[in-house]
CSV table of C-alpha atoms in Angstrom, one decimal:
chain,number,residue,atom,x,y,z
A,179,MET,CA,54.9,33.9,-16.8
A,180,SER,CA,53.6,31.4,-19.4
A,181,VAL,CA,50.4,29.4,-19.1
A,182,TRP,CA,52.4,26.2,-18.7
A,183,SER,CA,54.6,27.5,-15.9
A,184,ALA,CA,51.6,28.9,-14.1
A,185,SER,CA,49.7,25.5,-14.3
A,186,THR,CA,52.9,23.7,-13.1
A,187,VAL,CA,53.3,26.0,-10.1
A,188,GLY,CA,49.6,25.5,-9.3
A,189,ASN,CA,49.9,21.7,-9.4
A,190,ASN,CA,53.1,21.5,-7.4
A,191,CYS,CA,52.0,23.6,-4.4
A,192,ASN,CA,48.7,24.2,-2.6
A,193,CYS,CA,46.8,27.4,-2.3
A,194,ILE,CA,48.3,30.2,-0.2
A,195,HIS,CA,46.8,31.6,3.0
A,196,THR,CA,46.4,35.3,3.5
A,197,SER,CA,49.4,35.0,5.9
A,198,GLY,CA,51.6,33.7,3.1
A,199,ARG,CA,52.0,30.1,4.3
A,200,TYR,CA,51.2,27.1,2.2
A,201,ASN,CA,48.6,24.6,3.0
A,202,GLN,CA,49.8,21.1,3.9
A,203,PRO,CA,48.8,18.2,1.7
A,204,ASN,CA,45.8,16.0,2.5
A,205,ASN,CA,47.8,13.0,3.3
A,206,TRP,CA,50.1,14.8,5.7
A,207,CYS,CA,50.1,13.5,9.2
A,208,PRO,CA,51.3,15.6,12.2
A,209,LYS,CA,52.3,12.4,14.1
A,210,LEU,CA,54.1,10.6,11.3
A,211,SER,CA,57.0,9.7,13.5
A,212,LYS,CA,54.7,7.9,16.0
A,213,HIS,CA,52.6,5.9,13.6
A,214,LYS,CA,51.9,5.2,10.0
A,215,CYS,CA,48.9,6.7,8.3
A,216,VAL,CA,46.3,4.7,6.4
A,217,MET,CA,47.4,6.4,3.1
A,218,SER,CA,51.0,5.2,3.6
A,219,GLY,CA,50.0,1.6,2.8
A,220,GLU,CA,51.2,0.1,6.1
A,221,THR,CA,49.3,-1.2,9.1
A,222,PRO,CA,48.6,1.5,11.6
A,223,ILE,CA,50.1,1.1,15.0
A,224,GLN,CA,47.6,1.8,17.7
A,225,SER,CA,48.3,3.8,20.8
A,226,ALA,CA,48.3,2.1,24.3
A,227,GLU,CA,44.7,3.1,24.8
A,228,GLY,CA,43.6,1.6,21.5
A,229,LEU,CA,45.1,-1.8,22.1
A,230,HIS,CA,42.2,-2.8,24.4
A,231,THR,CA,39.4,-1.9,22.1
A,232,PRO,CA,37.0,-4.5,20.6
A,233,ALA,CA,37.9,-3.2,17.1
A,234,TYR,CA,41.7,-3.8,17.7
A,235,LEU,CA,40.9,-7.3,19.0
A,236,SER,CA,38.9,-8.1,16.0
A,237,TRP,CA,41.7,-6.8,13.8
A,238,ARG,CA,44.1,-9.2,15.4
A,239,LYS,CA,41.7,-12.1,14.8
A,240,LEU,CA,41.5,-11.0,11.2
A,241,GLN,CA,45.3,-11.1,10.8
A,242,LEU,CA,45.5,-14.5,12.4
A,243,SER,CA,42.6,-15.9,10.3
A,244,ARG,CA,44.3,-14.6,7.1
A,245,ALA,CA,47.6,-16.2,8.1
A,246,LYS,CA,45.9,-19.5,8.8
A,247,LEU,CA,44.0,-19.5,5.5
A,248,LYS,CA,47.2,-18.7,3.6
A,249,ALA,CA,49.1,-21.5,5.2
A,250,SER,CA,46.2,-23.9,4.7
A,251,SER,CA,45.9,-23.2,1.0
A,252,LYS,CA,49.6,-23.6,0.3
A,253,THR,CA,50.0,-26.8,2.3
A,254,SER,CA,46.8,-28.4,0.9
A,255,ALA,CA,47.7,-27.6,-2.7
A,256,LEU,CA,51.2,-29.0,-2.2
A,257,LEU,CA,50.3,-32.2,-0.4
A,258,SER,CA,47.3,-33.0,-2.6
A,259,GLY,CA,49.5,-32.6,-5.6
A,260,PHE,CA,52.1,-35.0,-4.2
A,261,ALA,CA,49.3,-37.6,-3.4
A,262,MET,CA,47.9,-37.4,-7.0
A,263,VAL,CA,51.4,-37.8,-8.5
A,264,ALA,CA,52.1,-40.8,-6.3
A,265,MET,CA,48.9,-42.4,-7.2
A,266,VAL,CA,49.4,-41.9,-11.0
A,267,GLU,CA,53.1,-42.7,-11.1
A,268,VAL,CA,53.1,-45.9,-9.0
A,269,GLN,CA,53.7,-49.1,-11.0
A,270,LEU,CA,51.5,-52.0,-10.0
A,271,ASN,CA,51.9,-55.6,-11.1
A,272,PRO,CA,49.0,-57.8,-12.2
A,273,PRO,CA,47.2,-59.7,-9.4
A,274,ASN,CA,48.8,-63.0,-10.5
A,275,ALA,CA,52.3,-61.6,-10.6
A,276,THR,CA,52.4,-59.7,-7.3
A,277,ALA,CA,52.6,-60.7,-3.6
A,278,VAL,CA,51.1,-57.4,-2.3
A,279,PRO,CA,48.0,-58.2,-0.2
A,280,THR,CA,44.7,-57.0,-1.5
A,281,GLU,CA,44.0,-55.3,1.8
A,282,MET,CA,47.1,-53.1,1.3
A,283,LEU,CA,45.9,-52.0,-2.1
A,284,VAL,CA,42.5,-51.1,-0.7
A,285,ALA,CA,44.2,-49.2,2.1
A,286,PHE,CA,46.3,-47.3,-0.4
A,287,THR,CA,43.3,-46.4,-2.5
A,288,VAL,CA,41.2,-45.3,0.6
A,289,CYS,CA,44.1,-43.3,2.1
A,290,THR,CA,44.9,-41.5,-1.1
A,291,THR,CA,41.3,-40.6,-1.7
A,292,LEU,CA,40.9,-39.3,1.9
A,293,LEU,CA,44.1,-37.4,1.6
A,294,VAL,CA,43.1,-35.6,-1.6
A,295,ALA,CA,39.5,-35.0,-0.4
A,296,VAL,CA,40.6,-33.5,3.0
A,297,HIS,CA,43.1,-31.2,1.4
A,298,MET,CA,40.7,-30.2,-1.4
A,299,LEU,CA,38.1,-29.3,1.3
A,300,ALA,CA,40.6,-27.2,3.1
A,301,LEU,CA,41.7,-25.6,-0.1
A,302,MET,CA,38.1,-24.8,-1.1
A,303,ILE,CA,37.4,-23.2,2.3
A,304,SER,CA,40.6,-21.1,2.1
A,305,THR,CA,40.0,-20.1,-1.5
A,306,CYS,CA,36.4,-19.0,-0.8
A,307,ILE,CA,37.0,-17.1,2.5
A,308,LEU,CA,40.5,-15.6,2.0
A,309,PRO,CA,39.7,-13.0,-0.7
A,310,ASN,CA,36.9,-11.5,1.5
A,311,ILE,CA,39.4,-11.2,4.3
A,312,GLU,CA,42.2,-9.9,2.1
A,313,ALA,CA,39.9,-7.2,0.7
A,314,VAL,CA,39.4,-5.7,4.2
A,315,GLY,CA,42.9,-6.4,5.5
A,316,ASN,CA,44.6,-4.7,2.6
A,317,LEU,CA,42.8,-1.5,3.5
A,318,HIS,CA,44.8,-1.2,6.7
A,319,SER,CA,41.9,0.5,8.5
A,320,ILE,CA,40.7,-0.9,11.8
A,321,SER,CA,37.5,1.0,11.5
A,322,LEU,CA,36.5,-1.3,8.6
A,323,VAL,CA,37.2,-4.6,10.4
A,324,HIS,CA,33.5,-5.2,10.9
A,325,GLU,CA,33.1,-5.7,7.1
A,326,SER,CA,35.3,-8.8,7.2
A,327,PRO,CA,33.5,-12.2,7.6
A,328,HIS,CA,36.2,-13.8,9.8
A,329,GLU,CA,34.1,-13.6,13.0
A,330,ARG,CA,31.1,-15.3,11.4
A,331,LEU,CA,33.1,-17.9,9.5
A,332,HIS,CA,35.5,-18.6,12.4
A,333,TRP,CA,34.6,-22.3,12.6
A,334,TYR,CA,35.1,-22.8,8.9
A,335,ILE,CA,38.6,-21.3,9.2
A,336,GLU,CA,39.5,-23.6,12.1
A,337,ILE,CA,38.2,-26.6,10.1
A,338,ALA,CA,40.4,-25.7,7.2
A,339,TRP,CA,43.4,-25.2,9.5
A,340,ALA,CA,42.8,-28.5,11.3
A,341,PHE,CA,42.3,-30.5,8.0
A,342,SER,CA,45.3,-29.0,6.4
A,343,THR,CA,47.8,-29.1,9.2
A,344,LEU,CA,46.7,-32.0,11.5
A,345,LEU,CA,44.5,-34.5,9.7
A,346,GLY,CA,46.1,-33.9,6.3
A,347,LEU,CA,49.6,-34.4,7.5
A,348,ILE,CA,48.7,-37.6,9.4
A,349,LEU,CA,47.1,-39.0,6.3
A,350,PHE,CA,50.2,-38.0,4.3
A,351,LEU,CA,52.5,-39.9,6.7
A,352,ILE,CA,50.3,-43.0,6.4
A,353,GLU,CA,50.3,-42.6,2.7
A,354,ILE,CA,54.1,-42.8,2.6
A,355,ALA,CA,54.1,-46.0,4.6
A,356,ILE,CA,51.5,-47.7,2.4
A,357,LEU,CA,53.1,-46.5,-0.7
A,358,CYS,CA,56.5,-47.9,0.4
A,359,TRP,CA,54.7,-51.2,1.1
A,360,VAL,CA,53.0,-51.3,-2.3
A,361,LYS,CA,56.1,-50.3,-4.2
A,362,PHE,CA,58.8,-52.4,-2.5
A,363,TYR,CA,57.0,-55.5,-1.2
A,364,ASP,CA,57.5,-57.5,-4.4
A,365,LEU,CA,61.2,-56.6,-4.4
A,366,SER,CA,61.9,-56.9,-0.6
A,367,ALA,CA,59.5,-57.4,2.3
A,368,THR,CA,62.2,-56.1,4.6
A,369,ALA,CA,62.3,-52.7,2.8
A,370,ALA,CA,58.5,-52.5,3.1
A,371,TRP,CA,58.6,-53.3,6.8
A,372,SER,CA,61.5,-50.8,7.4
A,373,ALA,CA,59.3,-47.9,6.2
A,374,CYS,CA,56.7,-48.8,8.7
A,375,VAL,CA,59.3,-49.1,11.5
A,376,VAL,CA,60.8,-45.7,10.7
A,377,LEU,CA,57.4,-43.9,10.4
A,378,ILE,CA,56.1,-45.2,13.8
A,379,PRO,CA,58.4,-43.0,15.9
A,380,VAL,CA,58.0,-40.2,13.5
A,381,MET,CA,54.2,-40.4,13.9
A,382,ILE,CA,54.6,-40.5,17.7
A,383,VAL,CA,56.8,-37.4,17.7
A,384,PHE,CA,54.4,-35.6,15.3
A,385,LEU,CA,51.4,-36.3,17.6
A,386,ALA,CA,53.4,-35.4,20.7
A,387,PHE,CA,54.4,-32.0,19.2
A,388,ALA,CA,50.8,-31.3,18.0
A,389,ILE,CA,49.4,-32.0,21.4
A,390,HIS,CA,52.1,-30.0,23.2
A,391,PHE,CA,51.7,-27.1,20.7
A,392,TYR,CA,47.9,-26.9,21.2
A,393,MET,CA,48.2,-27.2,25.0
A,394,SER,CA,50.8,-24.4,25.1
A,395,LEU,CA,48.7,-22.2,22.8
A,396,ALA,CA,45.7,-22.7,25.0
A,397,THR,CA,47.7,-21.9,28.1
A,398,HIS,CA,49.1,-18.8,26.5
A,399,LYS,CA,45.6,-17.6,25.5
A,400,TYR,CA,44.3,-18.3,29.0
A,401,GLU,CA,47.2,-16.3,30.6
A,402,VAL,CA,46.6,-13.4,28.2
A,403,THR,CA,42.8,-13.4,29.0
A,404,VAL,CA,43.5,-13.5,32.7
A,405,THR,CA,45.9,-10.6,32.4
A,406,GLY,CA,43.3,-8.6,30.4
A,407,ILE,CA,40.6,-9.3,33.1
A,408,LYS,CA,43.0,-8.1,35.8
A,409,GLU,CA,43.7,-4.9,33.9
A,410,LEU,CA,40.0,-4.3,33.4
A,411,GLU,CA,39.4,-4.8,37.2
A,412,LEU,CA,42.2,-2.4,38.0
A,413,LEU,CA,40.7,0.1,35.6
A,414,LYS,CA,37.3,-0.3,37.1
A,415,GLU,CA,38.7,0.3,40.6
A,416,GLN,CA,40.5,3.5,39.4
A,417,ILE,CA,37.3,4.7,37.8
A,418,GLU,CA,35.3,4.1,41.0
A,419,MET,CA,37.9,5.9,43.1
A,420,GLY,CA,37.8,8.8,40.7
A,421,ASP,CA,34.0,8.9,41.0
A,422,GLN,CA,34.2,8.9,44.7
A,423,ASP,CA,36.7,11.7,44.7
A,424,THR,CA,34.5,13.7,42.4
A,425,ARG,CA,31.5,13.2,44.6
A,426,MET,CA,33.4,14.2,47.7
A,427,ASN,CA,34.6,17.4,45.9
A,428,ASN,CA,31.0,18.2,44.9
A,429,LEU,CA,29.7,17.7,48.4
A,430,THR,CA,32.5,19.9,49.8
A,431,LEU,CA,31.7,22.6,47.3
A,432,LEU,CA,28.0,22.3,48.1
A,433,ASP,CA,28.6,22.6,51.8
A,434,GLN,CA,30.8,25.7,51.2
A,435,SER,CA,28.1,27.3,49.1
A,436,ARG,CA,25.5,26.7,51.9
A,437,ILE,CA,27.8,28.3,54.5
A,438,VAL,CA,28.2,31.3,52.3
């Protein structure tokens, strides 16, 4: 056998036991049908016992924080870009040739500035925190979840999420109404008022959905927490019953040994 063929055979197979069987590769998993290994590049699915551990709970929070930061960064970049384009492309007439009130121009300037500033703040928080969370989340190892800063920076993540999805969207709707007023008031006051009339019910529906969503989410978290507490109490009772049975068996064995 040539040197090349010998090296090829050595690279394609593992060393041989004395019994003649090959070793299994290092990334081989005996329970591959039940879960995915860390080396497979997919998130491992924990067993029923591992779903109630603090590490798995922190892993779920990491995934939620990562999803929030991704949504915040995309939404903030998109809406702030729209606001900047609207401010640059709007055509304004000179003060002596326009009937737009000065207060409306001031409101347009303030609303646009707030809109861009709020979304830029949310984008900055997402851009700074997301890489540190992604670096740990892409490892797909729950044992490394403590290296992620999502627990310590929880409030910053919630601020970015609220600024991007709640406050930022409200300012964007107000921006549309003011922009329609500034753009179309010289041409038709009815067109300017119609934008405000249409956006009022839209704003009401938006706020109603936001309030209902957060209340439903809080109720769901409360129910999940109550269920977890009940499971812990049931587990505690089972452990106490097991300890009592063990003590009774030990006492019985001790009495039998004394009789003997």
